[in-house]
Coordinates of C-alpha atoms in Angstrom, one line a residue:
M146 CA 0.3 0.0 -0.2
D147 CA 1.4 4.0 -1.0
A148 CA 2.5 5.4 2.0
T149 CA 1.0 8.3 1.0
A150 CA -2.4 7.3 0.5
A151 CA -4.9 8.5 3.0
T152 CA -6.4 6.3 5.6
P153 CA -9.9 6.6 6.0
S154 CA -9.9 8.6 9.3
S155 CA -7.2 11.2 7.7
T156 CA -9.6 11.6 4.8
K157 CA -12.4 12.3 7.0
E158 CA -10.6 14.5 9.0
Q159 CA -9.0 16.4 6.2
Q160 CA -12.9 16.9 5.1
H161 CA -13.5 18.4 8.4
N162 CA -10.9 21.0 8.2
E163 CA -11.8 22.1 4.7
D164 CA -15.2 22.5 5.5
G165 CA -14.4 24.2 8.5
R166 CA -12.6 27.0 6.4
Y167 CA -13.6 30.8 6.2
G168 CA -14.3 32.6 3.4
V169 CA -15.6 35.3 2.2
L170 CA -18.4 35.8 -1.1
L171 CA -18.9 39.1 -3.3
Y172 CA -21.2 39.5 -6.2
Y173 CA -23.4 41.6 -8.1
K174 CA -26.0 41.2 -10.7
Y175 CA -27.7 44.3 -12.4
A176 CA -31.5 42.9 -13.6
E177 CA -34.9 43.7 -13.0
V178 CA -36.5 42.3 -10.0
P179 CA -39.9 41.4 -10.1
D180 CA -40.9 41.4 -6.1
A181 CA -37.7 43.0 -4.8
P182 CA -39.3 42.4 -1.1
A183 CA -39.8 38.7 -1.6
L184 CA -36.2 38.2 -2.9
A185 CA -35.2 39.9 0.0
A186 CA -37.3 37.5 2.6
F187 CA -35.4 34.8 0.9
Y188 CA -31.7 36.0 1.6
E189 CA -32.9 36.9 5.1
A190 CA -34.2 33.1 5.2
N191 CA -31.3 31.4 3.2
C192 CA -28.2 33.2 4.6
R193 CA -29.1 32.8 8.2
A194 CA -29.9 29.1 7.7
L195 CA -26.4 29.0 6.3
A196 CA -24.9 31.1 9.5
L197 CA -23.8 33.8 6.7
V198 CA -23.1 37.3 7.9
G199 CA -22.3 40.5 5.8
R200 CA -24.4 42.6 4.3
V201 CA -27.2 42.2 1.0
R202 CA -28.5 45.1 -0.9
V203 CA -31.8 44.1 -2.8
G204 CA -33.5 46.6 -5.5
P205 CA -35.6 46.6 -8.1
D206 CA -32.5 47.0 -10.6
G207 CA -30.6 43.9 -9.0
V208 CA -28.6 42.9 -6.0
N209 CA -25.5 43.0 -4.2
A210 CA -23.9 40.7 -1.7
T211 CA -21.0 40.6 0.2
L212 CA -20.8 37.2 2.8
G213 CA -18.7 36.0 5.0
G214 CA -18.9 32.1 6.5
R215 CA -17.7 28.6 6.0
I216 CA -16.4 27.8 2.7
V217 CA -19.0 25.0 2.9
A218 CA -22.1 27.5 3.5
L219 CA -21.4 29.8 0.8
E220 CA -20.7 27.3 -1.6
K221 CA -24.6 26.0 -0.8
H222 CA -25.6 29.6 -1.4
I223 CA -24.1 30.1 -4.7
E224 CA -25.5 26.5 -5.8
E225 CA -29.0 27.7 -4.3
M226 CA -28.5 31.5 -6.0
S227 CA -27.2 29.7 -9.4
S228 CA -30.9 27.7 -9.6
N229 CA -32.7 31.3 -9.7
I230 CA -32.3 32.6 -13.5
L231 CA -32.2 35.8 -12.3
F232 CA -28.8 35.3 -11.6
D233 CA -27.4 33.7 -15.5
G234 CA -23.9 34.9 -15.8
T235 CA -23.1 36.1 -12.1
D236 CA -19.6 36.4 -11.1
F237 CA -19.5 34.5 -7.7
K238 CA -16.1 35.6 -6.4
L239 CA -15.1 33.3 -3.8
A240 CA -12.1 33.5 -1.6
S241 CA -10.9 31.5 1.2
C242 CA -9.1 33.5 4.2
E243 CA -9.2 33.4 8.0
D244 CA -11.5 33.3 10.5
P245 CA -12.4 37.5 11.9
V246 CA -9.8 38.0 14.8
D247 CA -10.5 41.7 15.4
E248 CA -14.2 41.7 16.9
K249 CA -13.6 45.9 16.3
V250 CA -13.0 45.5 12.7
A251 CA -15.0 42.8 11.8
R252 CA -18.1 44.7 13.5
E253 CA -17.1 48.3 11.6
C254 CA -17.1 45.9 8.1
G255 CA -20.5 44.6 9.0
F256 CA -19.2 40.8 9.6
T257 CA -20.9 40.1 12.9
S258 CA -24.5 40.2 11.7
L259 CA -26.3 39.7 8.8
S260 CA -28.2 42.6 6.9
V261 CA -30.1 42.8 4.2
R262 CA -31.5 45.5 3.1
L263 CA -34.5 46.6 0.5
V264 CA -32.9 50.0 -1.3
K265 CA -34.0 52.0 -4.0
E266 CA -30.9 51.4 -6.2
L267 CA -27.9 49.7 -5.9
V268 CA -25.3 51.7 -6.3
T269 CA -26.1 55.9 -5.7
L270 CA -23.8 57.3 -7.9
C271 CA -24.9 60.7 -6.8
S272 CA -26.9 62.3 -4.1
N273 CA -28.0 65.2 -5.9
P274 CA -31.9 64.7 -7.2
L275 CA -31.6 66.6 -10.1
L276 CA -28.9 64.2 -11.4
T277 CA -30.3 61.8 -14.0
T278 CA -29.2 58.3 -13.1
P279 CA -27.9 56.3 -16.5
K280 CA -29.1 53.6 -17.9
I281 CA -27.1 50.9 -17.3
S282 CA -27.9 49.4 -20.6
F283 CA -24.9 51.9 -21.2
A284 CA -21.9 50.6 -19.1
G285 CA -19.0 50.1 -20.7
R286 CA -17.8 47.2 -22.1
H287 CA -16.5 44.4 -19.9
L288 CA -13.0 43.2 -20.5
S289 CA -11.8 40.0 -18.3
A290 CA -8.6 40.4 -16.4
A291 CA -6.8 38.4 -19.0
E292 CA -8.2 41.4 -21.6
F293 CA -7.4 44.0 -19.6
H294 CA -4.0 43.2 -18.8
S295 CA -3.2 42.4 -22.6
V296 CA -4.6 46.0 -23.5
L297 CA -2.4 47.6 -20.5
Q298 CA 0.6 45.8 -22.1
S299 CA 0.3 46.1 -25.7
V300 CA -0.2 50.0 -25.3
G301 CA 2.6 50.0 -22.1
T302 CA 5.3 48.1 -24.5
S303 CA 4.2 50.1 -27.6
S304 CA 6.9 52.6 -29.6
D305 CA 4.0 54.7 -30.9
S306 CA 3.4 57.5 -29.1
A307 CA 0.3 58.4 -30.4
E308 CA -1.1 55.1 -29.6
K309 CA -0.1 55.7 -25.6
N310 CA -1.6 59.1 -25.5
D311 CA -5.5 57.5 -27.0
V312 CA -5.5 55.5 -23.7
V313 CA -6.1 56.4 -19.9
V314 CA -6.4 54.4 -17.2
L315 CA -9.5 55.3 -14.5
D316 CA -9.6 54.3 -11.1
A317 CA -13.0 54.8 -10.0
R318 CA -12.3 54.1 -6.2
N319 CA -11.8 56.3 -3.2
L320 CA -8.9 57.6 -2.1
Y321 CA -8.5 55.5 0.8
E322 CA -8.8 52.5 -1.2
T323 CA -6.0 54.4 -3.9
R324 CA -3.6 55.0 -1.0
I325 CA -2.6 51.5 -0.7
G326 CA -3.0 50.0 -4.0
K327 CA -3.2 50.8 -8.0
F328 CA -2.3 50.5 -11.3
H329 CA 0.5 51.4 -12.6
V330 CA 1.4 51.4 -16.4
P331 CA 4.6 53.1 -17.7
N332 CA 4.4 55.5 -20.0
V333 CA 0.4 55.6 -19.8
E334 CA -1.5 58.2 -18.0
T335 CA -3.6 56.9 -14.9
L336 CA -6.2 59.3 -13.7
H337 CA -7.1 59.0 -9.8
P338 CA -10.0 61.1 -9.3
E339 CA -9.2 61.2 -5.5
I340 CA -12.9 61.7 -4.1
R341 CA -13.6 61.1 -0.3
Q342 CA -17.1 59.1 -1.5
Y343 CA -18.5 57.4 -4.9
S344 CA -21.1 59.8 -5.1
D345 CA -18.5 62.7 -5.8
L346 CA -17.2 60.6 -8.6
P347 CA -19.7 62.4 -11.5
L348 CA -18.5 66.0 -10.7
W349 CA -14.9 65.2 -11.1
I350 CA -15.8 63.4 -14.7
D351 CA -17.6 66.2 -15.2
E352 CA -15.0 68.9 -14.5
H353 CA -12.2 66.5 -16.3
T354 CA -14.3 65.6 -19.3
E355 CA -11.4 67.1 -21.6
K356 CA -9.2 64.3 -20.2
L357 CA -11.4 61.7 -21.4
R358 CA -13.1 62.8 -24.6
G359 CA -12.1 60.8 -27.4
K360 CA -9.9 58.3 -25.5
S361 CA -10.1 54.8 -24.9
I362 CA -10.6 54.2 -21.1
M363 CA -9.7 51.6 -19.4
M364 CA -11.7 51.4 -15.5
Y365 CA -11.1 49.6 -12.7
C366 CA -12.5 49.1 -9.2
T367 CA -12.3 46.2 -6.1
G368 CA -14.9 44.6 -7.6
G369 CA -16.7 45.8 -10.5
I370 CA -19.9 47.3 -10.0
R371 CA -19.0 51.0 -9.5
C372 CA -17.2 50.6 -13.1
E373 CA -21.2 49.6 -13.8
M374 CA -22.8 52.9 -13.3
A375 CA -19.7 55.2 -13.7
S376 CA -18.5 53.7 -17.0
A377 CA -22.6 54.4 -18.0
Y378 CA -22.5 57.5 -16.7
I379 CA -19.0 58.3 -18.9
R380 CA -20.9 56.8 -21.9
S381 CA -24.1 59.2 -22.0
K382 CA -22.1 62.1 -22.6
G383 CA -22.7 61.0 -26.2
E384 CA -20.0 61.6 -29.0
G385 CA -16.2 61.3 -27.9
F386 CA -17.2 59.1 -25.0
E387 CA -18.3 55.8 -26.4
N388 CA -14.9 53.5 -26.1
V389 CA -15.0 53.0 -22.5
F390 CA -13.5 49.5 -20.9
Q391 CA -14.4 47.8 -17.4
L392 CA -12.5 45.5 -15.3
Y393 CA -14.8 42.1 -15.3
G394 CA -14.5 41.1 -11.7
G395 CA -12.8 44.2 -10.5
I396 CA -9.1 44.1 -9.2
Q397 CA -10.1 40.8 -7.2
R398 CA -10.5 39.3 -10.3
Y399 CA -7.0 40.4 -12.0
L400 CA -5.2 39.4 -8.6
E401 CA -6.4 35.8 -9.3
Q402 CA -5.4 35.7 -12.5
F403 CA -1.6 37.5 -12.1
P404 CA -1.0 36.5 -8.4
D405 CA 2.4 38.2 -8.8
G406 CA 0.5 41.6 -9.0
G407 CA 0.7 42.2 -13.1
Y408 CA 0.5 45.8 -13.5
F409 CA -1.1 46.5 -10.2
D410 CA 1.1 47.6 -7.6
G411 CA 0.4 47.3 -3.1
K412 CA -2.7 45.9 -2.1
N413 CA -6.3 45.7 -3.0
F414 CA -8.7 47.2 0.1
V415 CA -11.6 45.5 0.5
F416 CA -14.7 46.0 2.4
D417 CA -15.1 43.1 4.9
H418 CA -12.3 42.0 7.9
R419 CA -9.5 41.1 5.7
I420 CA -9.2 44.9 5.1
S421 CA -6.8 44.6 2.2
V422 CA -5.7 41.8 -0.4
G423 CA -2.1 41.7 -1.8
S424 CA -0.3 40.1 -3.8
L425 CA 3.0 38.3 -4.5
K426 CA 4.9 41.2 -5.4
D427 CA 6.8 43.2 -2.8
G428 CA 7.0 46.9 -1.9
I429 CA 4.0 48.9 0.2
L430 CA 2.4 51.7 -1.7
G431 CA 1.1 53.4 1.4
T432 CA 2.5 56.0 3.7
C433 CA 1.8 57.4 7.2
L434 CA 0.2 60.6 7.1
I435 CA 2.0 62.0 9.8
C436 CA 5.6 60.9 9.3
G437 CA 5.6 59.7 5.5
S438 CA 6.8 56.3 6.7
T439 CA 6.2 53.4 4.7
F440 CA 2.7 52.2 5.9
D441 CA -0.4 50.3 4.7
D442 CA -2.4 49.0 7.2
Y443 CA -5.9 50.3 8.2
T444 CA -6.7 47.8 10.8
S445 CA -6.1 50.7 13.7
R446 CA -9.3 52.9 11.7
C447 CA -7.8 55.5 12.1
R448 CA -10.1 58.7 10.7
C449 CA -10.1 62.5 9.6
S450 CA -11.0 63.9 12.5
H451 CA -13.3 66.3 10.1
C452 CA -14.5 64.3 7.5
R453 CA -14.3 60.6 8.9
M454 CA -12.3 59.3 6.1
L455 CA -9.5 56.6 6.5
V456 CA -5.9 57.6 7.0
L457 CA -3.2 55.4 7.3
V458 CA -1.2 56.5 10.7
C459 CA 1.3 54.1 11.8
S460 CA 1.4 52.9 15.3
I461 CA 4.4 55.6 16.6
C462 CA 2.4 58.4 15.6
Q463 CA -1.1 56.7 16.9
D464 CA 1.0 56.9 20.5
S465 CA 1.7 60.7 19.8
T466 CA -1.2 61.9 18.0
E467 CA -4.8 61.5 18.8
E468 CA -6.4 64.2 15.8
Y469 CA -5.7 63.4 12.5
V470 CA -6.3 65.2 9.4
C471 CA -6.8 64.0 5.6
E472 CA -4.9 65.1 2.7
L473 CA -8.2 66.6 1.2
C474 CA -8.7 68.2 4.6
Q475 CA -5.9 70.0 4.6
R476 CA -6.2 70.8 1.1
N477 CA -9.6 72.4 1.1
G478 CA -9.6 73.1 5.4
K479 CA -12.5 72.3 7.6
P480 CA -12.2 75.5 10.2
C481 CA -15.2 75.3 11.6
C482 CA -14.4 71.8 12.9
Q483 CA -11.1 73.1 14.3
I484 CA -11.8 72.8 18.0
S485 CA -9.7 75.4 19.9
A486 CA -7.7 75.3 23.1
R487 CA -10.0 77.6 24.6
Q488 CA -12.9 75.3 23.8
D489 CA -11.1 72.4 24.9
C490 CA -10.6 73.9 28.8
Q491 CA -14.4 74.9 28.9
R492 CA -16.6 73.4 31.9
E493 CA -18.7 70.6 29.2
S494 CA -22.0 70.7 30.4
E495 CA -24.4 67.6 29.3
L496 CA -28.2 68.0 28.7
S497 CA -30.3 66.1 31.5
E498 CA -33.7 65.3 31.8
S499 CA -35.7 65.9 34.9
S500 CA -36.6 62.9 36.4
T501 CA -40.2 64.5 37.1
F502 CA -41.0 65.0 33.8
G503 CA -40.8 64.0 29.6
K504 CA -37.8 63.4 27.5
P505 CA -35.8 66.8 26.0
S506 CA -35.1 67.4 22.5
I507 CA -32.3 69.2 20.4
S508 CA -31.9 70.4 17.2
N509 CA -28.7 71.5 15.2
K510 CA -28.2 72.9 11.6
V511 CA -25.4 73.9 9.2
S512 CA -25.9 76.3 6.2
T513 CA -24.1 75.8 3.0
S514 CA -25.7 79.4 1.6
K515 CA -22.9 82.5 1.2
A516 CA -23.3 86.1 1.9
P517 CA -20.9 88.8 0.5
M518 CA -19.2 90.7 2.8
S519 CA -17.8 94.6 2.3
N520 CA -14.9 93.3 0.8
G521 CA -16.1 91.7 -1.9
S522 CA -15.2 88.1 -0.4
E523 CA -17.5 85.5 0.9
H524 CA -18.3 84.0 4.1
L525 CA -20.5 81.3 5.0
K526 CA -24.1 81.8 7.0
K527 CA -24.6 79.6 9.8
L528 CA -26.8 76.5 9.2
R529 CA -30.4 77.2 9.9
I530 CA -32.2 74.3 12.5
L531 CA -35.6 73.9 13.4
C532 CA -35.6 72.5 17.2
L533 CA -38.3 70.2 18.2
H534 CA -38.3 69.4 22.3
G535 CA -39.3 66.0 23.7
F536 CA -42.3 65.3 25.9
R537 CA -43.5 67.7 28.0
Q538 CA -41.5 70.3 27.4
N539 CA -41.6 73.4 25.7
A540 CA -39.5 76.0 23.4
S541 CA -38.1 77.8 26.5
N542 CA -37.2 75.1 28.5
F543 CA -35.6 73.2 25.8
K544 CA -33.4 76.2 24.5
G545 CA -32.6 76.4 28.2
R546 CA -31.4 72.9 28.5
T547 CA -29.5 73.2 25.1
S548 CA -27.3 76.6 26.0
A549 CA -24.3 74.8 26.5
F550 CA -24.9 72.9 23.1
A551 CA -25.8 76.1 21.5
K552 CA -22.4 78.0 22.4
K553 CA -20.5 75.1 20.9
L554 CA -21.9 75.4 17.7
K555 CA -22.2 79.4 17.7
H556 CA -20.5 79.9 14.7
I557 CA -21.7 77.4 12.9
A558 CA -25.8 76.7 13.5
E559 CA -28.9 78.4 14.1
L560 CA -30.8 77.0 16.1
V561 CA -34.6 77.9 16.3
F562 CA -37.4 76.2 19.0
I563 CA -40.8 75.8 18.5
D564 CA -43.5 74.7 20.5
A565 CA -45.3 71.4 19.8
P566 CA -49.1 71.9 19.2
H567 CA -50.8 69.7 21.7
E568 CA -51.0 71.1 24.9
L569 CA -50.6 68.8 28.2
S570 CA -52.3 69.1 31.6
F571 CA -50.1 70.0 34.5
V572 CA -49.4 66.5 36.5
Y573 CA -47.1 65.7 38.8
Q574 CA -46.0 62.4 40.4
P575 CA -46.4 62.4 44.5
K576 CA -43.0 61.4 46.5
P577 CA -43.8 59.4 49.7
D578 CA -44.4 61.6 53.0
P579 CA -44.4 59.7 55.8
C580 CA -45.3 63.2 58.0
N581 CA -48.4 63.8 55.7
D582 CA -51.2 61.8 54.2
K583 CA -52.1 64.1 51.3
P584 CA -49.1 65.1 49.1
S585 CA -48.6 68.4 48.1
P586 CA -47.9 69.5 44.5
P587 CA -44.6 71.3 43.1
S588 CA -43.4 74.4 44.4
L589 CA -42.4 75.6 41.4
T590 CA -44.2 78.0 39.0
A591 CA -46.8 75.6 36.6
R592 CA -46.0 76.3 33.0
M593 CA -47.1 75.0 30.0
K594 CA -45.7 72.1 28.5
F595 CA -46.6 70.3 25.3
A596 CA -46.4 67.0 23.1
W597 CA -45.7 65.5 19.3
L598 CA -47.7 62.9 20.2
V599 CA -50.0 61.7 22.8
S600 CA -51.6 58.8 24.4
P601 CA -55.3 58.3 23.6
S602 CA -56.3 58.4 27.1
T603 CA -54.3 62.0 27.5
S604 CA -56.8 64.8 28.1
C605 CA -55.2 67.9 26.8
H606 CA -56.4 71.1 28.6
T607 CA -55.2 74.7 29.7
E608 CA -55.7 74.0 33.4
Q609 CA -53.5 75.9 35.4
E610 CA -53.4 74.0 38.0
W611 CA -51.4 70.7 39.4
K612 CA -52.8 67.2 39.3
I613 CA -51.6 63.9 40.3
A614 CA -50.6 61.9 37.4
D615 CA -52.9 58.9 36.7
G616 CA -50.1 56.4 37.3
P617 CA -46.3 56.8 37.4
F618 CA -44.1 57.8 34.9
G619 CA -43.0 54.5 32.9
P620 CA -40.0 54.6 31.1
L621 CA -41.8 53.0 28.0
Q622 CA -44.9 55.7 27.7
Y623 CA -43.7 56.2 24.6
K624 CA -44.9 53.2 22.9
Q625 CA -48.5 54.5 23.6
Q626 CA -48.5 58.1 22.7
A627 CA -49.3 57.8 18.7
E628 CA -52.3 60.3 18.8
G629 CA -52.3 64.0 17.1
L630 CA -49.8 63.2 14.3
E631 CA -51.9 65.1 11.5
E632 CA -52.5 67.6 13.7
S633 CA -48.6 67.6 14.3
Y634 CA -48.0 67.3 10.8
T635 CA -50.1 70.7 9.7
Y636 CA -48.4 72.3 12.4
L637 CA -44.8 71.9 11.2
E638 CA -45.6 72.3 7.9
N639 CA -47.3 75.7 8.5
T640 CA -44.5 77.0 10.7
I641 CA -41.7 76.1 8.3
A642 CA -44.1 77.9 5.5
Q643 CA -44.0 81.0 8.2
N644 CA -40.5 80.9 9.2
G645 CA -38.6 80.0 6.0
N646 CA -36.1 77.1 4.9
F647 CA -33.9 75.4 7.3
D648 CA -31.2 74.0 6.2
G649 CA -31.9 71.2 8.8
I650 CA -34.1 69.5 11.4
L651 CA -33.3 68.4 15.1
G652 CA -35.0 66.5 17.5
F653 CA -34.8 64.7 20.8
S654 CA -36.6 61.6 22.4
Q655 CA -40.1 62.2 21.2
G656 CA -39.1 65.2 19.4
A657 CA -36.6 62.8 17.0
A658 CA -39.7 60.6 16.3
M659 CA -41.7 63.2 15.1
A660 CA -39.1 65.1 13.0
A661 CA -38.7 61.0 11.5
L662 CA -42.3 61.4 11.0
L663 CA -41.9 64.9 9.2
C664 CA -38.8 63.8 6.9
R665 CA -40.7 60.4 5.9
R666 CA -43.9 62.4 4.8
Q667 CA -42.1 64.8 3.1
Q668 CA -40.0 61.8 1.2
Q669 CA -44.0 60.2 0.2
T670 CA -45.5 63.5 -0.9
S671 CA -42.6 64.8 -2.5
G672 CA -39.9 62.8 -3.5
S673 CA -37.4 63.5 -0.8
P674 CA -37.3 65.4 2.5
N675 CA -37.2 69.3 2.5
F676 CA -34.3 69.2 4.6
R677 CA -30.6 68.7 3.9
F678 CA -30.1 66.7 7.0
G679 CA -31.4 65.5 10.3
I680 CA -30.1 65.0 13.8
F681 CA -31.8 62.6 15.7
C682 CA -30.7 62.5 19.5
S683 CA -32.4 59.6 22.1
G684 CA -34.8 58.8 19.2
Y685 CA -37.2 56.1 18.7
P686 CA -40.0 55.0 16.2
A687 CA -42.7 56.3 16.8
P688 CA -45.5 53.6 17.0
V689 CA -47.5 55.1 14.6
G690 CA -46.8 56.8 10.9
D691 CA -46.1 54.7 7.7
F692 CA -42.2 53.3 8.2
D693 CA -42.3 51.7 4.8
S694 CA -39.3 49.6 3.8
E695 CA -38.0 52.0 1.6
P696 CA -35.0 54.0 3.8
I697 CA -35.4 58.0 4.5
R698 CA -33.1 59.3 1.9
L699 CA -31.8 61.9 4.4
P700 CA -28.0 62.7 5.8
S701 CA -28.4 62.0 9.0
L702 CA -26.8 62.1 12.5
H703 CA -27.9 59.8 15.2
C704 CA -27.0 60.1 18.6
F705 CA -27.9 57.9 21.7
G706 CA -26.4 56.3 24.4
G707 CA -25.1 52.7 23.4
G708 CA -25.7 49.3 25.0
E709 CA -27.7 48.2 28.3
G710 CA -28.5 50.6 31.1
H711 CA -27.0 53.9 29.4
D712 CA -30.2 55.3 28.5
R713 CA -32.8 54.2 31.1
Q714 CA -35.7 56.0 28.8
I715 CA -35.2 54.9 25.4
A716 CA -33.6 51.8 24.5
S717 CA -30.2 52.2 22.8
R718 CA -31.9 49.4 20.4
A719 CA -34.8 51.4 19.5
S720 CA -32.4 54.5 18.8
A721 CA -30.5 52.0 16.7
E722 CA -33.9 51.0 14.9
L723 CA -35.2 54.7 13.6
A724 CA -31.1 54.7 12.6
G725 CA -32.1 51.8 10.6
M726 CA -34.7 53.7 8.9
F727 CA -32.6 56.2 7.1
E728 CA -30.3 55.5 4.1
E729 CA -27.1 53.7 5.3
D730 CA -24.4 55.4 3.3
R731 CA -26.0 59.2 4.3
R732 CA -26.0 57.9 8.3
T733 CA -23.9 58.2 10.7
V734 CA -23.9 57.2 14.4
V735 CA -22.7 58.4 17.3
E736 CA -22.8 56.4 20.6
H737 CA -22.0 57.9 24.1
D738 CA -22.0 56.3 27.4
M739 CA -23.8 59.3 29.5
G740 CA -27.7 57.9 29.1
H741 CA -30.4 60.2 28.0
I742 CA -28.4 63.5 27.0
I743 CA -27.0 65.0 24.2
P744 CA -23.4 65.2 25.4
T745 CA -21.8 68.2 24.9
R746 CA -18.2 67.2 25.6
P747 CA -15.4 65.9 23.2
P748 CA -15.3 63.6 21.7
Y749 CA -19.5 63.8 21.1
I750 CA -19.8 66.9 20.1
D751 CA -16.6 67.1 17.7
R752 CA -18.5 64.0 15.9
I753 CA -21.5 66.7 15.5
K754 CA -19.4 69.3 14.3
E755 CA -18.0 67.4 11.9
F756 CA -21.2 66.1 10.5
L757 CA -22.3 69.7 10.3
C758 CA -19.0 70.5 8.5
K759 CA -20.0 68.4 5.2
F760 CA -23.0 70.7 4.8
M761 CA -20.9 74.1 4.6

């Protein structure tokens, strides 16, 4: 018997090891989906049954998936999806890799849970609603990795300068991806847009049309999906933009075909726990933002203090520096986000709710309009933000509670406070008094309190006397407050019409729930919310209104106490659920550990400023 032959037990063990291998699967498919909700439900059931994690986006125009799990489970998933005619011709890119070892990175990359979402479109080419999305049928011609390499080789080795000038290589990725890896072909122009996000690419294309006109454009991205829509956008420009080609399967397929790297230098940035995938080629392309030393490791997830884009910072500089400014912010500047030494030394106060009454609310806004100065230059106006207070509050005390917050934003935002339309009775919860059988009402002067939503049993009147509450103030009372929605809608629309345009809306607790309802209603009636952004603090999904499967298309910031026990009024999972109703690519989540408040100390106030600075 051959000594190298495997025994039955060793074969079984080998099979077990292979089945236990971890892998990552990437694929997308542009196709008309007749029933997107049904397909999303199938993904939810199939992926959970196979213990897969990651992200799946299902839209009327197709599917985009990045999944992780055991290889054998991923192969079963591929087999299942391949049996659906919808996925004919789909390029399933399956790679074996190590299990996620850094839980923080895995969580940030979405590889600790499964997220299946219905979306309006697979890839948002541009956030400008006035820009017409090109038809995917306009997309450039697919070139396999071998074909793409062959063209680059032919042009790169050609002695004909005219032929070299007829070809450009275009990177459709973001700056932080290009930092650590990109194509380089000797004597051939490669264009790196250096954009912060994919939705910035159309503007870059519009500004550089002369570099593209009449050329054979060789496009590439990570896995191919971004080139589909971007190439369609270029070709939609008509004459002079016909010859657009895209690397089918992206850099991932290219490195599989050319493990030595070919014309690709450095590493391929990927959107899963692996972070980046390299080739056999030596050399590191990236450099530390601070000291300039050779470095290309994004595992630390350092981010720009202004725009939150990933930056490369070596371990030595991470120990000596806590705040970073990326290349784009260094180039353009974000002065409103700078934190002065004086501000750092100021006492940081927090917004806290009264133990007797409901929840406070707060809003924040930044304006992008410009006004001329006397010397002919321009300065940025403050952002105008409509602020919605919480349950059993009014505009006056909400303004008082947010005074420290407003002071932090005084150079960039104007906060406008209004009372809610529903007047509430003066009620209090008596405290036990062993010396007095009859509890006394609060000694303070009663002031009118308001609400955006009330419970069905609530009697709204304007009696100026304190009354004992019908029951204790329970932390789950907000779940019963579902009346008065239409009155609040009408009231807010009239208020906005009378007070002029607002850049954004801010709400705290019930105010955040109402602000989300308003944005949803505006999107349903006019196609998009009338605000440029929204800030939702300690919010929750109101138990009323139509929160359909389509996400709210509004740049949003969600600030709440994370984890159990950090907010005793609104559970963190409720605030996270509200955040999940907004478009993922446009939302920012800020979790703190200080309860049912709006924090005004670093780093939380800095994150809010950074969010607002995007609209300057």
